[in-house]
């Protein structure tokens, strides 16, 4: 039984939505579809709870996060199994996500915000304080349901806010179970967890008592949420879509980097905002990299995530499955598929890991975000020109540069317009490191101290010493 968490108690809701396994296409569970009244109740509870929680001492907040971390660690196997059930992903990927959630809980449990003294002279003392905002609406997508909820909950609570989470309609199970596990560890109303469809999200982000929206999802929904925030000028953190370029410089070693390039493009079947989505390879290495990547892709096993030997699971839901197939159709027309390209004849939303070569900028697969297991490899001959091509995207989430010469790669990295640039790696996340979004990939950053400050309002207190 999967319930919601509202005002410290389990809530069943009036109607329920089915959760479909992407492996079997069968209904595996049902969850409440939060109504407008459920949203109102959760926001009201969060608002009431904020009256006390905003003044709670850091040790109390820390103890809550530490207790959450302990319970997640104790139940890691069950949470990972639920992630596998709702996403079909390999168990190792599910365990990685639970581990990442734990890292964020532990990192933020150790953070505090103290007043900063800006001026302290004979005439005055000026302090900068960072105060909590109030009720935070945390809206989560389906590709990393537990991690993307926890990386909002942990800093928001630590900064003294209360939270209403809404999980994605196709992946509500792990988040609901997390809510049940932590219900008794948090004062009633401080953390509320809702499940429901897009309409639940619409009502939540439009609620006048929500002070801040922390949203991860598509750029299209991000724009709608920004508009919904306007009437009451809600604070926003938006982590949206990406179309990360990886640039392989001429001195890289194709055989050495191909396994890492493949891993960082196809992790979670490509359903990660910041995996490699456009691979630019210098002319001199182009054939070697294409061949190495195709050989790896051809040897991958697809299947049900419960199998420990499994490398890739399915696409998470039917809508995304259909969308990725449109990218495959485009790739067939504008490029040459050298590995994969097929939908296996079996139930489930499976797509073979697909490598596409001889494709150029200006095509759907290169310019847009497939969010699935299809990677274009694009040829270039001049480094300045490829940097310009990488920067031409409306997105600016992540990017990477690959080279045997780390200094040269780091210089190129500095020219790229994205929130993160990795060198000889990609999508390396760490709770202490902000993950900023630029351009149409979003606004603000999650992670690190910036991710904590994002849940606060700056106040200056200016004290005259004249009296
Ligand atoms: P989505 O935007 O369709 O949905 C995300 C969430 O928003 C869901 O919970 C959904 O129910 C809710 N929602 C939908 N419409 C809403 C509205 N008008 N108001 C309020 N809530 C609404 O995204 P998705 O398809 O679930 O996720 C895939 C996208 O997420 C990809 O574009 C991916 O790049 C992006 N993403 C970004 C990051 C990042 O950190 N930048 C991380 C993961 C995924």
Short mmCIF file of C-alpha atoms and ligand atoms in Angstrom, two decimals:
data_model
loop_
_atom_site.label_atom_id
_atom_site.label_comp_id
_atom_site.label_asym_id
_atom_site.label_seq_id
_atom_site.Cartn_x
_atom_site.Cartn_y
_atom_site.Cartn_z
CA UNK A 1 0.00 0.00 0.00
CA UNK A 2 1.48 3.35 -1.04
CA UNK A 3 0.03 6.39 0.67
CA UNK A 4 0.90 10.06 0.81
CA UNK A 5 2.35 11.83 3.84
CA UNK A 6 0.27 14.83 4.88
CA UNK A 7 0.57 16.60 8.24
CA UNK A 8 2.49 13.71 9.77
CA UNK A 9 0.00 11.00 8.81
CA UNK A 10 -0.68 8.60 5.95
CA UNK A 11 -3.24 9.90 3.45
CA UNK A 12 -4.96 7.72 0.86
CA UNK A 13 -6.61 10.34 -1.37
CA UNK A 14 -9.95 10.05 -3.14
CA UNK A 15 -8.77 8.37 -6.34
CA UNK A 16 -5.67 6.41 -7.33
CA UNK A 17 -3.42 6.23 -10.39
CA UNK A 18 -1.81 3.04 -11.72
CA UNK A 19 1.95 2.59 -11.80
CA UNK A 20 3.10 0.63 -14.86
CA UNK A 21 6.24 -1.48 -15.02
CA UNK A 22 8.31 -0.43 -18.06
CA UNK A 23 9.53 -4.05 -18.24
CA UNK A 24 6.19 -5.88 -18.35
CA UNK A 25 3.82 -3.00 -19.23
CA UNK A 26 1.61 -4.34 -16.41
CA UNK A 27 0.22 -2.37 -13.47
CA UNK A 28 2.44 -3.09 -10.45
CA UNK A 29 0.86 -0.76 -7.88
CA UNK A 30 -1.50 2.15 -7.39
CA UNK A 31 -0.89 5.44 -5.63
CA UNK A 32 -3.15 8.30 -4.57
CA UNK A 33 -3.83 10.97 -7.17
CA UNK A 34 -3.68 14.04 -4.93
CA UNK A 35 -6.67 16.31 -5.44
CA UNK A 36 -6.68 20.07 -5.06
CA UNK A 37 -8.06 19.53 -1.54
CA UNK A 38 -5.12 17.21 -0.70
CA UNK A 39 -2.69 19.84 -1.97
CA UNK A 40 -4.43 22.53 0.10
CA UNK A 41 -4.25 20.32 3.19
CA UNK A 42 -0.54 19.61 2.67
CA UNK A 43 0.32 23.27 2.08
CA UNK A 44 -1.74 24.34 5.12
CA UNK A 45 0.05 21.74 7.27
CA UNK A 46 3.43 22.90 5.97
CA UNK A 47 2.52 26.51 6.63
CA UNK A 48 1.45 25.73 10.23
CA UNK A 49 4.57 23.66 10.84
CA UNK A 50 6.78 26.44 9.52
CA UNK A 51 5.77 28.66 12.44
CA UNK A 52 7.86 26.43 14.70
CA UNK A 53 10.38 24.89 12.30
CA UNK A 54 11.65 28.26 11.05
CA UNK A 55 12.98 28.98 14.55
CA UNK A 56 14.27 25.46 15.24
CA UNK A 57 17.93 25.22 16.20
CA UNK A 58 20.43 23.69 13.78
CA UNK A 59 21.07 20.67 16.02
CA UNK A 60 17.37 19.77 15.79
CA UNK A 61 17.38 20.06 11.98
CA UNK A 62 20.63 18.11 11.82
CA UNK A 63 19.19 15.34 14.01
CA UNK A 64 16.18 15.03 11.67
CA UNK A 65 18.41 14.69 8.60
CA UNK A 66 20.74 12.27 10.36
CA UNK A 67 17.75 10.14 11.37
CA UNK A 68 16.46 10.21 7.77
CA UNK A 69 19.87 9.14 6.53
CA UNK A 70 19.97 6.26 9.03
CA UNK A 71 16.52 5.02 8.01
CA UNK A 72 17.36 5.26 4.29
CA UNK A 73 20.59 3.34 4.87
CA UNK A 74 18.76 0.67 6.90
CA UNK A 75 16.16 0.29 4.15
CA UNK A 76 18.48 0.79 1.18
CA UNK A 77 17.79 -2.65 -0.27
CA UNK A 78 14.02 -2.16 -0.22
CA UNK A 79 14.27 1.34 -1.70
CA UNK A 80 16.59 0.13 -4.48
CA UNK A 81 14.19 -2.74 -5.25
CA UNK A 82 11.30 -0.27 -5.53
CA UNK A 83 13.37 1.90 -7.89
CA UNK A 84 13.96 -1.17 -10.03
CA UNK A 85 10.24 -1.97 -9.96
CA UNK A 86 9.16 1.47 -11.15
CA UNK A 87 12.01 2.20 -13.58
CA UNK A 88 13.21 -1.25 -14.74
CA UNK A 89 16.78 -0.03 -14.38
CA UNK A 90 19.70 -2.27 -13.37
CA UNK A 91 19.91 -2.85 -9.62
CA UNK A 92 23.42 -1.30 -9.58
CA UNK A 93 21.98 1.98 -10.94
CA UNK A 94 19.21 1.88 -8.32
CA UNK A 95 21.75 1.28 -5.55
CA UNK A 96 23.83 4.18 -6.89
CA UNK A 97 20.79 6.48 -6.64
CA UNK A 98 20.06 5.46 -3.04
CA UNK A 99 23.74 6.08 -2.24
CA UNK A 100 23.57 9.55 -3.81
CA UNK A 101 20.47 10.39 -1.76
CA UNK A 102 22.35 9.36 1.38
CA UNK A 103 25.31 11.56 0.44
CA UNK A 104 22.99 14.58 0.08
CA UNK A 105 21.30 13.92 3.44
CA UNK A 106 24.69 13.57 5.15
CA UNK A 107 26.20 16.63 3.47
CA UNK A 108 23.30 18.95 4.30
CA UNK A 109 22.99 17.57 7.85
CA UNK A 110 26.47 19.01 8.43
CA UNK A 111 25.68 22.50 7.04
CA UNK A 112 24.69 25.57 9.02
CA UNK A 113 24.11 29.16 8.05
CA UNK A 114 25.41 31.76 10.47
CA UNK A 115 25.17 35.55 10.29
CA UNK A 116 27.94 37.18 8.27
CA UNK A 117 29.35 40.43 9.65
CA UNK A 118 29.72 42.85 6.72
CA UNK A 119 30.76 45.96 8.67
CA UNK A 120 31.71 46.36 12.31
CA UNK A 121 33.24 49.76 13.08
CA UNK A 122 32.74 52.53 15.64
CA UNK A 123 29.55 53.75 13.96
CA UNK A 124 27.67 50.56 13.10
CA UNK A 125 27.50 46.86 12.82
CA UNK A 126 25.92 45.32 9.73
CA UNK A 127 25.03 41.66 9.58
CA UNK A 128 23.86 39.61 6.63
CA UNK A 129 21.47 36.85 7.57
CA UNK A 130 19.86 34.18 5.43
CA UNK A 131 16.34 33.44 6.54
CA UNK A 132 14.07 30.57 5.50
CA UNK A 133 11.43 31.33 2.90
CA UNK A 134 8.42 29.32 4.09
CA UNK A 135 6.69 26.48 2.28
CA UNK A 136 8.73 24.93 -0.55
CA UNK A 137 7.03 23.00 -3.36
CA UNK A 138 9.45 20.35 -4.63
CA UNK A 139 8.41 18.93 -8.01
CA UNK A 140 10.28 15.85 -9.20
CA UNK A 141 10.61 14.05 -12.58
CA UNK A 142 10.70 10.29 -13.21
CA UNK A 143 14.33 9.68 -14.10
CA UNK A 144 15.84 9.82 -10.58
CA UNK A 145 12.81 9.91 -8.26
CA UNK A 146 14.44 9.45 -4.86
CA UNK A 147 17.63 11.45 -5.41
CA UNK A 148 15.82 14.42 -6.98
CA UNK A 149 13.37 14.55 -4.06
CA UNK A 150 16.05 14.25 -1.38
CA UNK A 151 18.36 16.83 -2.96
CA UNK A 152 15.54 19.35 -2.45
CA UNK A 153 14.20 18.13 0.91
CA UNK A 154 17.61 18.11 2.65
CA UNK A 155 18.75 21.71 1.97
CA UNK A 156 15.21 23.11 2.24
CA UNK A 157 14.68 21.64 5.73
CA UNK A 158 18.18 22.49 6.88
CA UNK A 159 17.62 26.13 5.90
CA UNK A 160 14.43 26.17 8.03
CA UNK A 161 11.71 25.72 5.41
CA UNK A 162 8.91 23.19 5.32
CA UNK A 163 8.33 21.11 2.20
CA UNK A 164 5.58 19.64 0.03
CA UNK A 165 7.00 17.15 -2.48
CA UNK A 166 5.16 16.00 -5.59
CA UNK A 167 6.57 12.88 -7.23
CA UNK A 168 6.30 12.12 -10.95
CA UNK A 169 3.14 10.23 -11.91
CA UNK A 170 5.05 7.29 -13.40
CA UNK A 171 7.57 6.88 -10.53
CA UNK A 172 5.86 7.58 -7.20
CA UNK A 173 6.67 4.36 -5.32
CA UNK A 174 10.13 4.92 -3.87
CA UNK A 175 9.25 8.47 -2.79
CA UNK A 176 6.04 7.27 -1.13
CA UNK A 177 7.95 4.58 0.75
CA UNK A 178 10.57 7.16 1.78
CA UNK A 179 7.71 9.28 3.17
CA UNK A 180 6.37 6.37 5.21
CA UNK A 181 9.85 5.55 6.54
CA UNK A 182 10.60 9.10 7.71
CA UNK A 183 7.07 10.09 8.84
CA UNK A 184 7.83 9.66 12.55
CA UNK A 185 11.23 11.36 12.34
CA UNK A 186 9.96 14.81 11.30
CA UNK A 187 7.53 17.07 13.19
CA UNK A 188 4.03 16.86 11.65
CA UNK A 189 3.68 19.03 8.54
CA UNK A 190 7.40 19.82 8.14
CA UNK A 191 7.65 17.30 5.29
CA UNK A 192 4.66 16.30 3.17
CA UNK A 193 4.83 13.94 0.21
CA UNK A 194 2.16 13.87 -2.47
CA UNK A 195 1.72 11.64 -5.49
CA UNK A 196 -0.36 12.66 -8.46
CA UNK A 197 -0.47 13.74 -12.06
CA UNK A 198 0.44 17.03 -13.67
CA UNK A 199 -2.76 18.64 -12.38
CA UNK A 200 -1.55 18.09 -8.81
CA UNK A 201 1.64 19.94 -9.73
CA UNK A 202 -0.29 22.78 -11.34
CA UNK A 203 -2.36 23.32 -8.20
CA UNK A 204 0.69 23.12 -5.95
CA UNK A 205 2.83 25.62 -7.86
CA UNK A 206 -0.09 28.05 -8.11
CA UNK A 207 -0.84 27.96 -4.38
CA UNK A 208 -0.52 31.39 -2.79
CA UNK A 209 1.02 29.97 0.41
CA UNK A 210 3.94 28.38 -1.46
CA UNK A 211 6.98 30.64 -1.16
CA UNK A 212 9.41 28.76 -3.38
CA UNK A 213 9.27 26.17 -6.14
CA UNK A 214 12.17 23.78 -6.60
CA UNK A 215 11.54 22.04 -9.89
CA UNK A 216 13.43 19.42 -11.86
CA UNK A 217 11.96 18.40 -15.19
CA UNK A 218 11.60 19.48 -18.77
CA UNK A 219 12.31 23.02 -20.01
CA UNK A 220 8.77 23.17 -21.36
CA UNK A 221 7.24 22.54 -17.92
CA UNK A 222 9.83 24.87 -16.41
CA UNK A 223 8.46 27.73 -18.49
CA UNK A 224 4.91 26.99 -17.33
CA UNK A 225 6.06 26.89 -13.73
CA UNK A 226 7.88 30.20 -14.09
CA UNK A 227 4.64 31.74 -15.35
CA UNK A 228 2.68 30.15 -12.48
CA UNK A 229 5.17 31.64 -10.02
CA UNK A 230 4.70 35.17 -11.32
CA UNK A 231 1.46 36.27 -9.61
CA UNK A 232 2.95 35.92 -6.11
CA UNK A 233 6.60 36.28 -7.19
CA UNK A 234 7.60 32.88 -5.82
CA UNK A 235 11.28 32.08 -5.62
CA UNK A 236 12.43 29.50 -8.17
CA UNK A 237 15.10 26.92 -8.71
CA UNK A 238 14.69 25.29 -12.10
CA UNK A 239 16.83 22.30 -13.16
CA UNK A 240 15.62 21.60 -16.67
CA UNK A 241 16.64 19.82 -19.82
CA UNK A 242 20.13 19.55 -21.21
CA UNK A 243 21.90 18.61 -24.43
CA UNK A 244 25.41 18.07 -23.10
CA UNK A 245 28.24 18.14 -25.62
CA UNK A 246 31.39 16.09 -25.08
CA UNK A 247 34.39 17.21 -27.13
CA UNK A 248 37.18 14.73 -27.85
CA UNK A 249 40.40 16.61 -28.63
CA UNK A 250 42.86 15.25 -31.24
CA UNK A 251 45.34 13.91 -28.69
CA UNK A 252 42.87 11.65 -26.84
CA UNK A 253 43.30 7.87 -26.90
CA UNK A 254 40.13 6.36 -28.45
CA UNK A 255 40.52 2.88 -26.94
CA UNK A 256 41.17 4.31 -23.48
CA UNK A 257 38.24 6.75 -23.41
CA UNK A 258 35.55 4.80 -25.31
CA UNK A 259 34.28 2.79 -22.30
CA UNK A 260 33.95 5.95 -20.20
CA UNK A 261 32.30 7.88 -23.04
CA UNK A 262 29.84 5.04 -23.48
CA UNK A 263 29.14 4.81 -19.74
CA UNK A 264 28.53 8.57 -19.43
CA UNK A 265 26.21 8.60 -22.47
CA UNK A 266 24.14 5.51 -21.69
CA UNK A 267 23.94 5.59 -17.88
CA UNK A 268 20.30 4.92 -16.91
CA UNK A 269 19.64 4.32 -20.64
CA UNK A 270 20.48 7.97 -21.38
CA UNK A 271 17.67 9.21 -19.13
CA UNK A 272 19.74 11.68 -17.15
CA UNK A 273 19.71 15.45 -17.62
CA UNK A 274 23.51 15.63 -17.70
CA UNK A 275 24.78 12.65 -19.64
CA UNK A 276 26.62 12.99 -22.94
CA UNK A 277 24.04 13.71 -25.63
CA UNK A 278 26.25 15.04 -28.44
CA UNK A 279 29.69 13.52 -28.92
CA UNK A 280 32.02 15.71 -31.02
CA UNK A 281 35.14 13.83 -32.15
CA UNK A 282 38.12 15.26 -34.02
CA UNK A 283 38.49 14.13 -37.60
CA UNK A 284 41.74 12.29 -36.88
CA UNK A 285 40.07 10.01 -34.31
CA UNK A 286 36.55 9.89 -35.69
CA UNK A 287 36.57 6.40 -37.20
CA UNK A 288 38.42 4.87 -34.26
CA UNK A 289 36.02 6.33 -31.68
CA UNK A 290 32.94 5.35 -33.73
CA UNK A 291 34.20 1.76 -34.06
CA UNK A 292 35.08 1.45 -30.39
CA UNK A 293 31.71 2.86 -29.27
CA UNK A 294 29.77 0.60 -31.66
CA UNK A 295 31.64 -2.46 -30.38
CA UNK A 296 30.73 -1.62 -26.77
CA UNK A 297 27.10 -0.91 -27.66
CA UNK A 298 26.82 -4.19 -29.56
CA UNK A 299 27.92 -6.20 -26.51
CA UNK A 300 25.46 -4.65 -24.03
CA UNK A 301 22.72 -6.79 -22.49
CA UNK A 302 19.24 -5.32 -22.14
CA UNK A 303 16.67 -6.59 -19.70
CA UNK A 304 14.85 -6.54 -16.39
CA UNK A 305 16.72 -4.57 -13.75
CA UNK A 306 16.60 -7.34 -11.15
CA UNK A 307 19.36 -9.24 -12.97
CA UNK A 308 22.74 -8.21 -11.44
CA UNK A 309 24.58 -8.86 -14.73
CA UNK A 310 22.32 -6.49 -16.60
CA UNK A 311 23.77 -3.35 -18.18
CA UNK A 312 20.78 -1.42 -19.55
CA UNK A 313 17.11 -1.32 -18.67
CA UNK A 314 14.15 0.07 -20.60
CA UNK A 315 12.98 3.61 -21.21
CA UNK A 316 10.88 4.48 -18.18
CA UNK A 317 7.46 5.20 -19.68
CA UNK A 318 5.43 4.85 -22.87
CA UNK A 319 5.40 8.55 -23.76
CA UNK A 320 9.19 8.70 -23.55
CA UNK A 321 9.49 5.40 -25.45
CA UNK A 322 7.48 6.89 -28.33
CA UNK A 323 9.55 10.08 -28.22
CA UNK A 324 12.88 8.23 -28.40
CA UNK A 325 11.60 6.26 -31.41
CA UNK A 326 10.98 9.55 -33.21
CA UNK A 327 14.67 10.37 -32.63
CA UNK A 328 15.61 6.94 -34.04
CA UNK A 329 13.54 7.63 -37.16
CA UNK A 330 15.32 10.97 -37.59
CA UNK A 331 18.70 9.28 -37.13
CA UNK A 332 17.89 6.77 -39.89
CA UNK A 333 17.27 9.63 -42.30
CA UNK A 334 20.12 11.98 -41.34
CA UNK A 335 22.87 9.67 -40.09
CA UNK A 336 24.23 6.12 -40.23
CA UNK A 337 23.31 3.75 -37.41
CA UNK A 338 26.33 1.61 -36.59
CA UNK A 339 25.01 -0.14 -33.48
CA UNK A 340 21.51 -0.84 -32.19
CA UNK A 341 18.69 1.09 -33.80
CA UNK A 342 16.01 -1.49 -33.05
CA UNK A 343 13.15 -2.02 -30.66
CA UNK A 344 13.46 -5.64 -29.47
CA UNK A 345 10.44 -7.87 -30.07
CA UNK A 346 9.44 -8.29 -26.43
CA UNK A 347 7.17 -6.56 -23.93
CA UNK A 348 8.50 -3.45 -22.26
CA UNK A 349 9.83 -0.11 -23.41
CA UNK A 350 13.21 -1.43 -24.56
CA UNK A 351 15.38 0.27 -27.17
CA UNK A 352 18.80 -1.06 -28.13
CA UNK A 353 21.69 1.26 -27.28
CA UNK A 354 22.15 3.09 -30.53
CA UNK A 355 25.21 4.80 -31.99
CA UNK A 356 24.71 7.13 -34.94
CA UNK A 357 27.62 8.44 -37.05
CA UNK A 358 27.91 10.77 -40.06
CA UNK A 359 25.27 13.06 -38.63
CA UNK A 360 25.56 16.83 -38.34
CA UNK A 361 24.31 19.77 -36.32
CA UNK A 362 20.90 20.99 -37.46
CA UNK A 363 19.27 17.56 -37.14
CA UNK A 364 16.73 16.61 -34.48
CA UNK A 365 19.04 14.05 -32.83
CA UNK A 366 21.91 16.51 -32.44
CA UNK A 367 19.96 19.68 -31.62
CA UNK A 368 17.29 18.31 -29.28
CA UNK A 369 17.36 16.19 -26.14
CA UNK A 370 16.42 12.54 -26.83
CA UNK A 371 16.56 11.53 -23.12
CA UNK A 372 17.05 7.92 -24.19
CA UNK A 373 19.70 5.43 -25.41
CA UNK A 374 20.59 7.07 -28.74
CA UNK A 375 23.91 8.89 -29.20
CA UNK A 376 25.02 10.94 -32.22
CA UNK A 377 28.77 11.13 -32.94
CA UNK A 378 29.61 14.27 -34.89
CA UNK A 379 32.85 15.01 -36.75
CA UNK A 380 34.80 18.25 -36.37
CA UNK A 381 38.17 19.51 -37.54
CA UNK A 382 38.80 22.78 -35.69
CA UNK A 383 38.65 23.22 -31.91
CA UNK A 384 37.43 26.84 -31.94
CA UNK A 385 34.71 25.90 -34.36
CA UNK A 386 33.54 22.92 -32.29
CA UNK A 387 33.37 25.08 -29.17
CA UNK A 388 31.13 27.48 -31.08
CA UNK A 389 28.95 24.55 -32.17
CA UNK A 390 28.72 23.22 -28.62
CA UNK A 391 27.71 26.71 -27.42
CA UNK A 392 25.09 27.19 -30.12
CA UNK A 393 22.57 25.13 -28.12
CA UNK A 394 19.82 26.86 -26.13
CA UNK A 395 20.73 24.48 -23.30
CA UNK A 396 23.64 24.94 -20.91
CA UNK A 397 23.63 22.24 -18.26
CA UNK A 398 26.83 20.16 -18.58
CA UNK A 399 29.63 19.49 -21.04
CA UNK A 400 32.96 17.69 -21.08
CA UNK A 401 36.34 17.83 -22.79
CA UNK A 402 38.47 14.73 -23.32
CA UNK A 403 42.23 14.79 -23.89
CA UNK A 404 45.53 13.29 -22.78
CA UNK A 405 46.63 16.86 -22.02
CA UNK A 406 44.60 17.91 -18.96
CA UNK A 407 45.77 21.53 -19.15
CA UNK A 408 44.77 21.88 -22.79
CA UNK A 409 41.39 20.30 -22.03
CA UNK A 410 40.86 22.61 -19.05
CA UNK A 411 41.56 25.63 -21.28
CA UNK A 412 38.91 24.47 -23.76
CA UNK A 413 36.54 23.72 -20.86
CA UNK A 414 36.70 27.40 -19.88
CA UNK A 415 35.25 28.40 -23.26
CA UNK A 416 32.09 26.34 -22.93
CA UNK A 417 28.79 27.93 -21.91
CA UNK A 418 27.36 25.49 -19.41
CA UNK A 419 26.84 25.26 -15.67
CA UNK A 420 29.34 22.42 -15.31
CA UNK A 421 32.24 21.38 -17.52
CA UNK A 422 33.99 18.14 -16.71
CA UNK A 423 37.43 17.14 -17.94
CA UNK A 424 37.98 13.47 -18.83
CA UNK A 425 34.74 12.55 -17.06
CA UNK A 426 31.06 13.52 -17.23
CA UNK A 427 28.08 13.73 -14.88
CA UNK A 428 30.22 13.37 -11.75
CA UNK A 429 27.86 14.62 -9.03
CA UNK A 430 28.86 15.50 -5.48
CA UNK A 431 26.67 17.06 -2.78
CA UNK A 432 29.38 19.61 -1.96
CA UNK A 433 29.59 20.83 -5.57
CA UNK A 434 26.84 23.07 -6.95
CA UNK A 435 25.16 21.82 -10.11
CA UNK A 436 24.20 25.08 -11.84
CA UNK A 437 21.94 25.44 -14.82
CA UNK A 438 22.56 28.14 -17.43
CA UNK A 439 20.59 29.33 -20.46
CA UNK A 440 17.37 27.34 -20.99
CA UNK A 441 18.62 24.50 -18.79
CA UNK A 442 17.31 26.41 -15.81
CA UNK A 443 17.82 28.97 -13.12
CA UNK A 444 19.97 28.64 -10.00
CA UNK A 445 21.75 25.59 -8.68
CA UNK A 446 21.16 22.58 -6.49
CA UNK A 447 23.99 21.15 -4.39
CA UNK A 448 26.71 22.73 -2.29
CA UNK A 449 26.36 25.95 -0.32
CA UNK A 450 24.61 27.62 -3.28
CA UNK A 451 22.00 24.89 -3.10
CA UNK A 452 21.41 25.72 0.57
CA UNK A 453 21.31 29.49 0.07
CA UNK A 454 18.72 28.93 -2.67
CA UNK A 455 16.24 28.15 0.11
CA UNK A 456 16.82 31.43 1.92
CA UNK A 457 16.13 35.15 1.63
CA UNK A 458 18.92 37.58 2.42
CA UNK A 459 18.24 40.03 5.23
CA UNK A 460 20.63 42.73 6.37
CA UNK A 461 20.45 44.03 9.92
CA UNK A 462 22.05 47.45 10.19
CA UNK A 463 22.71 48.56 13.78
CA UNK A 464 23.76 52.11 14.63
CA UNK A 465 26.21 52.41 17.50
CA UNK A 466 25.41 56.11 17.81
CA UNK A 467 22.94 55.82 20.71
P1 LIG B 1 8.14 16.95 -16.84
O1 LIG B 1 8.50 18.37 -16.92
O2 LIG B 1 7.15 16.42 -17.79
O3 LIG B 1 7.56 16.59 -15.40
C1 LIG B 1 8.30 16.81 -14.21
C2 LIG B 1 7.33 16.93 -13.03
O4 LIG B 1 6.54 18.11 -13.18
C3 LIG B 1 6.35 15.78 -12.86
O5 LIG B 1 6.18 15.53 -11.47
C4 LIG B 1 5.07 16.35 -13.46
O6 LIG B 1 3.89 15.74 -12.97
C5 LIG B 1 5.16 17.80 -13.04
N1 LIG B 1 4.42 18.74 -13.88
C6 LIG B 1 4.13 18.64 -15.20
N2 LIG B 1 3.52 19.76 -15.64
C7 LIG B 1 3.43 20.60 -14.57
C8 LIG B 1 2.94 21.92 -14.39
N3 LIG B 1 2.42 22.62 -15.41
N4 LIG B 1 3.03 22.48 -13.17
C9 LIG B 1 3.58 21.80 -12.14
N5 LIG B 1 4.06 20.54 -12.24
C10 LIG B 1 4.00 19.94 -13.45
O7 LIG B 1 9.54 16.21 -16.95
P2 LIG B 1 9.82 14.65 -17.05
O8 LIG B 1 9.43 14.18 -18.39
O9 LIG B 1 9.24 13.97 -15.83
O10 LIG B 1 11.43 14.61 -16.88
C11 LIG B 1 12.32 14.62 -17.95
C12 LIG B 1 12.97 15.98 -18.10
O11 LIG B 1 13.59 16.36 -16.87
C13 LIG B 1 14.10 16.01 -19.13
O12 LIG B 1 13.98 17.15 -19.95
C14 LIG B 1 15.38 16.14 -18.29
O13 LIG B 1 16.47 16.73 -18.94
C15 LIG B 1 14.90 16.91 -17.13
N6 LIG B 1 15.77 16.70 -15.98
C16 LIG B 1 16.58 17.73 -15.57
C17 LIG B 1 17.46 17.56 -14.51
C18 LIG B 1 18.34 18.68 -14.05
O14 LIG B 1 18.89 18.59 -12.94
N7 LIG B 1 18.52 19.74 -14.81
C19 LIG B 1 17.51 16.34 -13.85
C20 LIG B 1 16.68 15.31 -14.29
C21 LIG B 1 15.79 15.50 -15.35
#
